[in-house]
Tab-separated table of C-alpha atoms in Angstrom:
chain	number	residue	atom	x	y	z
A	1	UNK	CA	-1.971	24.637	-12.654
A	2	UNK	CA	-2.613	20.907	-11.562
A	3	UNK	CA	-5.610	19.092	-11.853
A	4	UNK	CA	-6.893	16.771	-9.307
A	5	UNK	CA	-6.201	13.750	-11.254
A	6	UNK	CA	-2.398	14.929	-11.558
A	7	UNK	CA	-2.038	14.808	-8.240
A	8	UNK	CA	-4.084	11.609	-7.682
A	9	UNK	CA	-1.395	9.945	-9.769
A	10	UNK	CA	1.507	10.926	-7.501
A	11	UNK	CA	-0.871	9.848	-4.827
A	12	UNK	CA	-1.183	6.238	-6.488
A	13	UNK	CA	3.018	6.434	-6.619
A	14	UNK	CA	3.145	6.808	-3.109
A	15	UNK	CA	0.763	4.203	-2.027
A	16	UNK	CA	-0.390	1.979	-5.242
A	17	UNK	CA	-3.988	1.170	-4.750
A	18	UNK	CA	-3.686	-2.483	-4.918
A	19	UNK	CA	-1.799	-2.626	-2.713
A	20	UNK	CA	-5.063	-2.014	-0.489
A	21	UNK	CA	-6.912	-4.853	1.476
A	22	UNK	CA	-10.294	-6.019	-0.762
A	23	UNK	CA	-12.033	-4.506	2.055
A	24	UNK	CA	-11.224	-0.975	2.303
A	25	UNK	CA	-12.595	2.077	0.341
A	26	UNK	CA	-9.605	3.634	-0.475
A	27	UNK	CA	-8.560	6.440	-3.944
A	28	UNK	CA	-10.964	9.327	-4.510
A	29	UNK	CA	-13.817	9.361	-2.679
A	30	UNK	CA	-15.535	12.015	-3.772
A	31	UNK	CA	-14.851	14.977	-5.959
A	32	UNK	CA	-14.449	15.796	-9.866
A	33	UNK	CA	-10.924	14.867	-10.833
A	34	UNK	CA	-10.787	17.185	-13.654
A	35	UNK	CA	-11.125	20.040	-11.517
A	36	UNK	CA	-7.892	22.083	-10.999
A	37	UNK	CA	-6.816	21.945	-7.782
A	38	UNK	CA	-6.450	25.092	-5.387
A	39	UNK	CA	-4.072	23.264	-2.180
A	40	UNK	CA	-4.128	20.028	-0.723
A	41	UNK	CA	-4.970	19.063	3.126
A	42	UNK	CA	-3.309	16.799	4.315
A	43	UNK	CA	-4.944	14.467	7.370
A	44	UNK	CA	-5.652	11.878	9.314
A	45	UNK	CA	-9.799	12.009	9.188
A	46	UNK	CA	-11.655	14.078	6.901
A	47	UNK	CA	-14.582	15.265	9.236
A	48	UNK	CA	-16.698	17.659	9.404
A	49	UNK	CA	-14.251	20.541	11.106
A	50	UNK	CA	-11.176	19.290	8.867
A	51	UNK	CA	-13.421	19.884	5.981
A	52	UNK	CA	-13.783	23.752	7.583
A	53	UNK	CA	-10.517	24.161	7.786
A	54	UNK	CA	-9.966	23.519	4.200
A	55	UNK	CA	-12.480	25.425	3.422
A	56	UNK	CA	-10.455	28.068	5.185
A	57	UNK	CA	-7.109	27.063	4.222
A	58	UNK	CA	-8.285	27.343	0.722
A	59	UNK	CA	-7.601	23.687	0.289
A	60	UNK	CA	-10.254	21.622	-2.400
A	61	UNK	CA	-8.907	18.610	-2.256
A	62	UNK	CA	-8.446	16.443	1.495
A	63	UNK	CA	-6.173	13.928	1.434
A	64	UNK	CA	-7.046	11.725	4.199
A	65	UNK	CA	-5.416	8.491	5.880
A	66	UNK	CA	-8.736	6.689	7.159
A	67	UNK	CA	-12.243	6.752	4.530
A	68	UNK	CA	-14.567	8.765	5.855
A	69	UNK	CA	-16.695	7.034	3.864
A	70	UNK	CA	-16.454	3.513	4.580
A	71	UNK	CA	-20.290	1.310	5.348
A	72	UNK	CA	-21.841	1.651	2.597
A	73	UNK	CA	-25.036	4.926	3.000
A	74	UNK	CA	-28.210	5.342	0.816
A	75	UNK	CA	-29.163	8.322	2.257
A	76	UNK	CA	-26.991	11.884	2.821
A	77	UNK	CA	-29.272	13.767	5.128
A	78	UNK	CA	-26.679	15.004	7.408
A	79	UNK	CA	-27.780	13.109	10.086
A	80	UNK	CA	-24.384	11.845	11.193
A	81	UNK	CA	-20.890	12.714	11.310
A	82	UNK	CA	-20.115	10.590	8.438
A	83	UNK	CA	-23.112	12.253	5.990
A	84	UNK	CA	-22.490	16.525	7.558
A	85	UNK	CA	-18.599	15.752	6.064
A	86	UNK	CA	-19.743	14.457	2.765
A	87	UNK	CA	-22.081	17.268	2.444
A	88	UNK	CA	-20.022	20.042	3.392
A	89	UNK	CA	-17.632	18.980	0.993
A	90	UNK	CA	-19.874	18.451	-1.930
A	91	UNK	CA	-21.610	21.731	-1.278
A	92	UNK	CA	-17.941	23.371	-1.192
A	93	UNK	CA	-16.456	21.416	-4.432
A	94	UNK	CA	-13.777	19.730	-1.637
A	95	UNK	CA	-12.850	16.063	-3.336
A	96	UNK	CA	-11.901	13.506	-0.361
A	97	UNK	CA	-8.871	11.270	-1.173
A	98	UNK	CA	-7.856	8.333	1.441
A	99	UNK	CA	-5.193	6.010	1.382
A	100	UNK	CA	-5.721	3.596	4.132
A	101	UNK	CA	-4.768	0.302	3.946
A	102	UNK	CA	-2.797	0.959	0.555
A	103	UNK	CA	-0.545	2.661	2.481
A	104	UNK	CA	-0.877	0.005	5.741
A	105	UNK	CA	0.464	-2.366	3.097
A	106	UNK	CA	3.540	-0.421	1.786
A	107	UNK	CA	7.172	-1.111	3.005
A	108	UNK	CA	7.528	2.339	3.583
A	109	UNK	CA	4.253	2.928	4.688
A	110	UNK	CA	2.738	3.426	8.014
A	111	UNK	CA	4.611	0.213	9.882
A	112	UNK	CA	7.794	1.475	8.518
A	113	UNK	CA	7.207	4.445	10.347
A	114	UNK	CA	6.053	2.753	12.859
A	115	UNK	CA	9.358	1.358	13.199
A	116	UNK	CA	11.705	3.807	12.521
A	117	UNK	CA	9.787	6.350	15.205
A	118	UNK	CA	10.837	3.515	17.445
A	119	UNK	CA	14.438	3.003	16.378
A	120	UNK	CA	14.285	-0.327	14.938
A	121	UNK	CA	16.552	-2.450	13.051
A	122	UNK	CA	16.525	-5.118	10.243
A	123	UNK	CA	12.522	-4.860	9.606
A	124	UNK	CA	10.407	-7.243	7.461
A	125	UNK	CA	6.850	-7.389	7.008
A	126	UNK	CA	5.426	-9.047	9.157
A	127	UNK	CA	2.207	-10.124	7.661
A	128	UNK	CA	3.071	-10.628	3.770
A	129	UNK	CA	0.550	-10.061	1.166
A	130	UNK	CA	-0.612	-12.659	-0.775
A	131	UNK	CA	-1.594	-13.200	-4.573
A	132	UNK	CA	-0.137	-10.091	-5.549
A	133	UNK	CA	2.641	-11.694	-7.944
A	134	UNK	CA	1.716	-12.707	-11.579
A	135	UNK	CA	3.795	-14.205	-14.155
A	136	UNK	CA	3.588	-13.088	-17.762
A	137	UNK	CA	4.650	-15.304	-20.812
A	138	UNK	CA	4.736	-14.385	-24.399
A	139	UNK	CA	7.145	-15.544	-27.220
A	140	UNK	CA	8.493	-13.218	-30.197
A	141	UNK	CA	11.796	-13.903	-32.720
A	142	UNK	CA	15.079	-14.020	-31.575
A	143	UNK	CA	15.953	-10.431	-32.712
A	144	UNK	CA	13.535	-8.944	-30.958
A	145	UNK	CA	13.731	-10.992	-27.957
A	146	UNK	CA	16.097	-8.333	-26.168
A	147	UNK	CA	14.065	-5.306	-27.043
A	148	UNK	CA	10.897	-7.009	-25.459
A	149	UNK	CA	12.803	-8.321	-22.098
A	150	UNK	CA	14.319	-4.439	-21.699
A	151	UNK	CA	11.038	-2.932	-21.928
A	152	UNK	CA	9.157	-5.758	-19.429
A	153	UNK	CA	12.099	-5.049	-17.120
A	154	UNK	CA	11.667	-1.373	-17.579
A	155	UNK	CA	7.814	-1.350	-16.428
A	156	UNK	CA	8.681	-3.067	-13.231
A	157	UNK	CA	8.843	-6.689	-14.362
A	158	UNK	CA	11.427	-9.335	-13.437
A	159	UNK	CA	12.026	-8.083	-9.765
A	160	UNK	CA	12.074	-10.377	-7.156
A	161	UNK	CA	13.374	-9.395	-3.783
A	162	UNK	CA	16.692	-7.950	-4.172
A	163	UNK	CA	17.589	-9.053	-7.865
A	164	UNK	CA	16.169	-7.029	-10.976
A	165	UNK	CA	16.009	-8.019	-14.844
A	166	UNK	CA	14.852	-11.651	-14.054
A	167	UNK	CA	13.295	-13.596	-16.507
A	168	UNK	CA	13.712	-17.407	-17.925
A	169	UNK	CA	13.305	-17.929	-21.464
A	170	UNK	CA	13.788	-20.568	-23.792
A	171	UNK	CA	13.706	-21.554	-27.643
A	172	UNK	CA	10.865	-23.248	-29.776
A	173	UNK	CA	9.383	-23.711	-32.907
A	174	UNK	CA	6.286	-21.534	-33.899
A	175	UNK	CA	4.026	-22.111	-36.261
A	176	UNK	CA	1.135	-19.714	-37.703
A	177	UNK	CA	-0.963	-19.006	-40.757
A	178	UNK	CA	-2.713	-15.969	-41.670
A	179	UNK	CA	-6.484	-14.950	-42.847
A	180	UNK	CA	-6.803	-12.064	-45.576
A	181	UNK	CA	-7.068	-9.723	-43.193
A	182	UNK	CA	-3.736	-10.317	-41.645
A	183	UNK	CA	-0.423	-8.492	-41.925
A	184	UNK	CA	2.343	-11.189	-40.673
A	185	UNK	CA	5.915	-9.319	-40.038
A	186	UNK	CA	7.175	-12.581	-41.300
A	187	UNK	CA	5.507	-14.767	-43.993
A	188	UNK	CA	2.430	-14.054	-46.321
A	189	UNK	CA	-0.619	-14.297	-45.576
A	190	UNK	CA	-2.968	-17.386	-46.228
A	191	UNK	CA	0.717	-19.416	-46.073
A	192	UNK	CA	1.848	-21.685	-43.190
A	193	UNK	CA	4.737	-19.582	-41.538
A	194	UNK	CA	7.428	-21.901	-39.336
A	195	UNK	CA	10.372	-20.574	-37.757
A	196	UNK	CA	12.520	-20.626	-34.037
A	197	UNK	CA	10.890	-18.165	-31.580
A	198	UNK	CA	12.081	-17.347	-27.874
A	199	UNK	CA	9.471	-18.085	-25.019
A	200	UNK	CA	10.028	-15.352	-22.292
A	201	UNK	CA	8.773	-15.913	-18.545
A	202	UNK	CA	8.907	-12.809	-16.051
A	203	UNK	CA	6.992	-12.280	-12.827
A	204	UNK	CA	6.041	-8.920	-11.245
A	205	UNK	CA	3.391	-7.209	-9.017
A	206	UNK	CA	-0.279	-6.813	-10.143
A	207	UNK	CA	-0.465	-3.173	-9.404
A	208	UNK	CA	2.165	-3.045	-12.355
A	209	UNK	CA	-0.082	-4.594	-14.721
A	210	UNK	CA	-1.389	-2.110	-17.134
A	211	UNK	CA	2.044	-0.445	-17.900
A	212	UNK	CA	3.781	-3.594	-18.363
A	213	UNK	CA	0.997	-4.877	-20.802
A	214	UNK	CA	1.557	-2.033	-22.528
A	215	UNK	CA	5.375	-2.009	-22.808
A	216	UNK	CA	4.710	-5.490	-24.114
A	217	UNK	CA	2.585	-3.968	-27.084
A	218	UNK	CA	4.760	-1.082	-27.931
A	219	UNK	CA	8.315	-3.406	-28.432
A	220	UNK	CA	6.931	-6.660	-29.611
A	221	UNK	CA	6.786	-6.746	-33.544
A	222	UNK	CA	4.201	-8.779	-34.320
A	223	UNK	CA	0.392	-8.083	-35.089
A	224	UNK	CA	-0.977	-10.364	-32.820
A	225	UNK	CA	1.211	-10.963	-29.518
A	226	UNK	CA	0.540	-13.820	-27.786
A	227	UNK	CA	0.347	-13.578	-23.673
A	228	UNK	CA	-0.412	-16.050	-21.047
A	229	UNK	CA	-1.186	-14.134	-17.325
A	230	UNK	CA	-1.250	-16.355	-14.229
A	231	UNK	CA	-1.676	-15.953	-10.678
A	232	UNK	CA	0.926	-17.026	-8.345
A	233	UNK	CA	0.573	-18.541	-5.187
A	234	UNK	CA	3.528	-17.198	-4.028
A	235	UNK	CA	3.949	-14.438	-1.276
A	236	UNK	CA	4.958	-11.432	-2.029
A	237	UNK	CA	7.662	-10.781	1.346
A	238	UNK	CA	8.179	-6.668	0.355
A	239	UNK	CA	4.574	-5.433	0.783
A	240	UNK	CA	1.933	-6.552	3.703
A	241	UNK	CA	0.538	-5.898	6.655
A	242	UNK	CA	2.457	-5.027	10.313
A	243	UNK	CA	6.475	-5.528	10.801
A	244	UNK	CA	8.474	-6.705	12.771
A	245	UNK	CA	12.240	-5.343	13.967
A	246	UNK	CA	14.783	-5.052	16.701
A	247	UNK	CA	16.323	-2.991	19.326
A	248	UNK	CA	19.947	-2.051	19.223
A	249	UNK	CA	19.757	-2.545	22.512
A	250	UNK	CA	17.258	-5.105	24.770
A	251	UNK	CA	15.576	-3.567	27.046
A	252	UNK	CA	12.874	-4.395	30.318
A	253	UNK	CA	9.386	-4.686	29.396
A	254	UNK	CA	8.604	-1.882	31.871
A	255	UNK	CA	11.084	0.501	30.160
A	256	UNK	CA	10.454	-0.293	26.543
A	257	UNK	CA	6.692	0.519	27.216
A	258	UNK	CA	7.433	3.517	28.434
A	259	UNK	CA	9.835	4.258	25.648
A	260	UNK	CA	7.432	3.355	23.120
A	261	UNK	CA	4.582	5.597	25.047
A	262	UNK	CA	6.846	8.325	24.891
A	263	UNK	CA	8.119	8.201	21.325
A	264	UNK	CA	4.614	7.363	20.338
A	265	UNK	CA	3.123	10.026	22.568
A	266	UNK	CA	0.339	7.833	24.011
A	267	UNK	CA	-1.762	8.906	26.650
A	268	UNK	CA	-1.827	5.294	28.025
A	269	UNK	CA	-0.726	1.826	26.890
A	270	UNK	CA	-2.875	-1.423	28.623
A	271	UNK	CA	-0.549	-4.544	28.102
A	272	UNK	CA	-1.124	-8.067	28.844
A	273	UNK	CA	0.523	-9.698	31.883
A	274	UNK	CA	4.500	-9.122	31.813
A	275	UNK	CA	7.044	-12.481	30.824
A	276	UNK	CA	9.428	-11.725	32.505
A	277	UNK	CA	11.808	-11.848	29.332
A	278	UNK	CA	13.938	-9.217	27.673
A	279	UNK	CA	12.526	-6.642	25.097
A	280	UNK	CA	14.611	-7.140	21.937
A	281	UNK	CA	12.042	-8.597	19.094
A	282	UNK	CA	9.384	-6.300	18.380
A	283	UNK	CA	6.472	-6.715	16.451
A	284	UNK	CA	3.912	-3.572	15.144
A	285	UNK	CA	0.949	-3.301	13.086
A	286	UNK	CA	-0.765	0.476	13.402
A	287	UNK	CA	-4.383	0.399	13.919
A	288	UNK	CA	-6.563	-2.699	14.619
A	289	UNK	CA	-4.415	-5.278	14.782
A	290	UNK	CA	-5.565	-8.515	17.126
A	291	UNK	CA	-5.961	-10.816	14.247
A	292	UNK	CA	-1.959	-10.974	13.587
A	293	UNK	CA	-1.210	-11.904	17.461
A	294	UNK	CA	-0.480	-15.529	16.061
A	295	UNK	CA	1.619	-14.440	13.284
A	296	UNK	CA	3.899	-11.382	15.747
A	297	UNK	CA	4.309	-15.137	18.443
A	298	UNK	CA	5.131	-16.715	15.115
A	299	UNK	CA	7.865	-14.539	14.293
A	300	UNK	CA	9.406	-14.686	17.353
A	301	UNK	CA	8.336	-10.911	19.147
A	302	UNK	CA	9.149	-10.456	22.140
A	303	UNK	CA	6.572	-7.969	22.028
A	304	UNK	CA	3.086	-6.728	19.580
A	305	UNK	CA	2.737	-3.108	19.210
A	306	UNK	CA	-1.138	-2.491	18.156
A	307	UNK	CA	-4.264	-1.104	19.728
A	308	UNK	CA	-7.967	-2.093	19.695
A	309	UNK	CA	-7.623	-5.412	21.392
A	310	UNK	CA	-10.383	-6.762	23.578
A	311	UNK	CA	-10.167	-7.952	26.538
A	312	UNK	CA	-10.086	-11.790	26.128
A	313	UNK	CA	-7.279	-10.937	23.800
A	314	UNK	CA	-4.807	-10.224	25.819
A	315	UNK	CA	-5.168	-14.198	27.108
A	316	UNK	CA	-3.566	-14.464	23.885
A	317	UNK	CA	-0.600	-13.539	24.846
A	318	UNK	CA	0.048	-16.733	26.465
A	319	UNK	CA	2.660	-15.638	28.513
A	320	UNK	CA	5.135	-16.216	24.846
A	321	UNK	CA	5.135	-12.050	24.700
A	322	UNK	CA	4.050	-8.915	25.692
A	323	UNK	CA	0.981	-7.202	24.280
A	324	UNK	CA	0.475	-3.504	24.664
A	325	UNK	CA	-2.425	-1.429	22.801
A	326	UNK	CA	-0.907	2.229	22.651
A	327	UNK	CA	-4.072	3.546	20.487
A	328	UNK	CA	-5.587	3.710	17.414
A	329	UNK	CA	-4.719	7.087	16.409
A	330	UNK	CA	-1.233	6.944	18.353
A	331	UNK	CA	-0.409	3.907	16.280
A	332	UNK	CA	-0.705	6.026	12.905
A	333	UNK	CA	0.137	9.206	14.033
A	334	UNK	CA	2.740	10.205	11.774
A	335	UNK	CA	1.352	9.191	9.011
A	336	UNK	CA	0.179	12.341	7.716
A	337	UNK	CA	3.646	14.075	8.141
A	338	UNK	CA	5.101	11.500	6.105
A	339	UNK	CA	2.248	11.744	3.360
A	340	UNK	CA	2.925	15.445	3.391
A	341	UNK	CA	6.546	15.079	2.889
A	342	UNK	CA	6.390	12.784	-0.092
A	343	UNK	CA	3.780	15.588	-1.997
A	344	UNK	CA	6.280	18.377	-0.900
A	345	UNK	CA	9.092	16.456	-2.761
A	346	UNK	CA	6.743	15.633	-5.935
A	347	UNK	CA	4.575	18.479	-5.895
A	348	UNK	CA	7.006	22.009	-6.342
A	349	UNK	CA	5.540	25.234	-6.222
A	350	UNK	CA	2.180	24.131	-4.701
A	351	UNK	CA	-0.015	24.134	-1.452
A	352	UNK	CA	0.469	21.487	0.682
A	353	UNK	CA	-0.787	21.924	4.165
A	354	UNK	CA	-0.746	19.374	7.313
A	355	UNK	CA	-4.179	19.618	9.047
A	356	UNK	CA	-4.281	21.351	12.730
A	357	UNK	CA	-6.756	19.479	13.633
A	358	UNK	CA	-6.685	16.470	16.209
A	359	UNK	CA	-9.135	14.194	15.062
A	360	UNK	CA	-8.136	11.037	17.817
A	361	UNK	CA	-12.011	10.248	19.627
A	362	UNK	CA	-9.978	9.008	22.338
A	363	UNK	CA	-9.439	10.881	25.306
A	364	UNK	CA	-7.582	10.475	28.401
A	365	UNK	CA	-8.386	11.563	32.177
């Protein structure tokens, strides 16, 4: 049997947590991870009849792509939509995971199959993340140098883009004396030790942290290793928000709207003014995505796949591309399939269960 906090670590594999925007309430919501778990529902909004059909379904722990709980409450009187979920699921032992914008951010995540569900080719992010690398530097003896490096590497350090196992190091003197209470692995204690040691530099994600820290610790020989952690300016290009892609084949404004309403099944796209121009570029970002209008002009779209924009948005557009809001819930709407298939493939011999329930607010005459 698996406890909840087995499964919340396959859950953190799928869609790392820091990868999520400061922002967002995303992990375990509520719940007691050490319970053992009885099936998983799988969603895209844990409300009220979701939490029912769990209930039902046998389900007591809701895996859910938007936070239900999100502003922060003082009160759970059941007075709202939010507060009759929470309570129903506390009353019923149901613990509420979400993934949100941990998953938003992922290059596999929900833009990815964003694009893909649209057909697109050669996609980058579109939007990416910023201080998310780190570089770690510590310095050991020569002969242990290579031990060190292989473990560092082995946590996840040292990748950048497409090259693994980087790392720059270079040679210097050390120097070092011991109290009583030390136990140098070279010298004696209370004596001025001086030798050649090997200063190794690697970079790597943040969300990688604790597990390269500790592969540090288990492989380095000394008592005391040294460390220096900084934060890089740099961006990191694999993770962020929104991508961007292209057609095989261009296509007219008109007809790629309707292809994307179809593949997306929307009930109704509003779009800015047409250009004019050929559909070949496109840009997405699923959900609310009017702030990166600049950055999908930037990159070139011929077009910006999103929903929620206002209405003095679409001025935005500028006549440089297309805008088109296809919906919220349209935008992320196979998200849960694809969260579902990834706990299928980890999870053997278990209850995994995609929700029946439509929870899009939206409807269409």
């Amino acid at each position: 049997m698996s406890t909840i906090k087995e499964i919340l670590s396959v859950l953190e594999e799928m869609a790392p947590l820091a990868y999520a925007e400061d922002f967002d309430n995303v992990g375990l919501i509520i719940g007691d991870e050490n319970a053992v778990a009885t099936g998983i529902l799988v969603c895209h909004d844990a409300l009220e009849n979701v939490i029912d059909e769990a209930i039902a379904k046998k389900c007591n722990l809701v895996v859910c792509f938007h936070p239900i709980l999100f502003a922060s409450i003082k009160k759970i009187t059941g007075k709202n939509y939010v507060e009759r979920a929470l309570l129903k699921a506390i009353k019923n032992d149901i613990a509420i995971y979400a993934v949100h914008t941990a998953l938003d951010n992922h290059p596999e995540g929900v833009n990815k199959i964003f694009c893909d569900t649209l057909g697109l080719i050669n996609t980058k992010i579109l939007i990416p993340k910023q201080n998310h690398i780190r570089k770690l530097v510590t310095y050991t003896i020569r002969d242990n140098a290579e031990k060190v490096r292989n473990a560092l590497f082995d946590a996840g350090a040292g990748s950048i883009g497409n090259y693994d196992k980087c790392s720059f190091n270079s040679e210097g003197t050390f120097t070092y004396q011991g109290n009583e209470k030390s136990e140098p692995t070279i010298g004696e204690r209370g004596i001025m030790s001086r030798g050649t040691e090997t200063k190794i530099e690697v970079v790597y994600a943040k969300h990688l942290e604790a597990g390269i820290i500790k592969a540090l610790r288990e492989n380095h020989i000394y008592e005391e290793v040294a460390t220096e952690i900084y934060n890089m300016k740099n961006t990191f290009n694999h993770i962020g928000l929104g991508m961007i892609g292209e057609l095989e084949e261009e296509m007219d404004e008109k007809d790629f709207l309707l292809y994307a309403k179809d593949k997306m099944k929307s009930d109704g796209i509003r779009h800015s003014a047409f250009t004019g121009k050929k559909i070949k570029k496109v840009a997405v970002l699923g959900g609310s995505g009017s702030f990166a209008i600049t950055n999908a002009i930037q990159a070139g779209a011929d077009v910006f796949l999103t929903s929620d924009l206002k209405y003095h948005q679409y001025y935005e557009a500028e006549n440089q591309l297309l805008l088109a809001d296809i919906g919220h819930f349209e935008s992320e709407r196979y998200t849960k399939e694809y969260i579902v298939d990834y706990l299928r493939k980890k999870i053997l011999n278990f209850a995994i269960i995609l929700s029946e329930e439509n929870t899009n607010p939206v409807k269409y005459l």
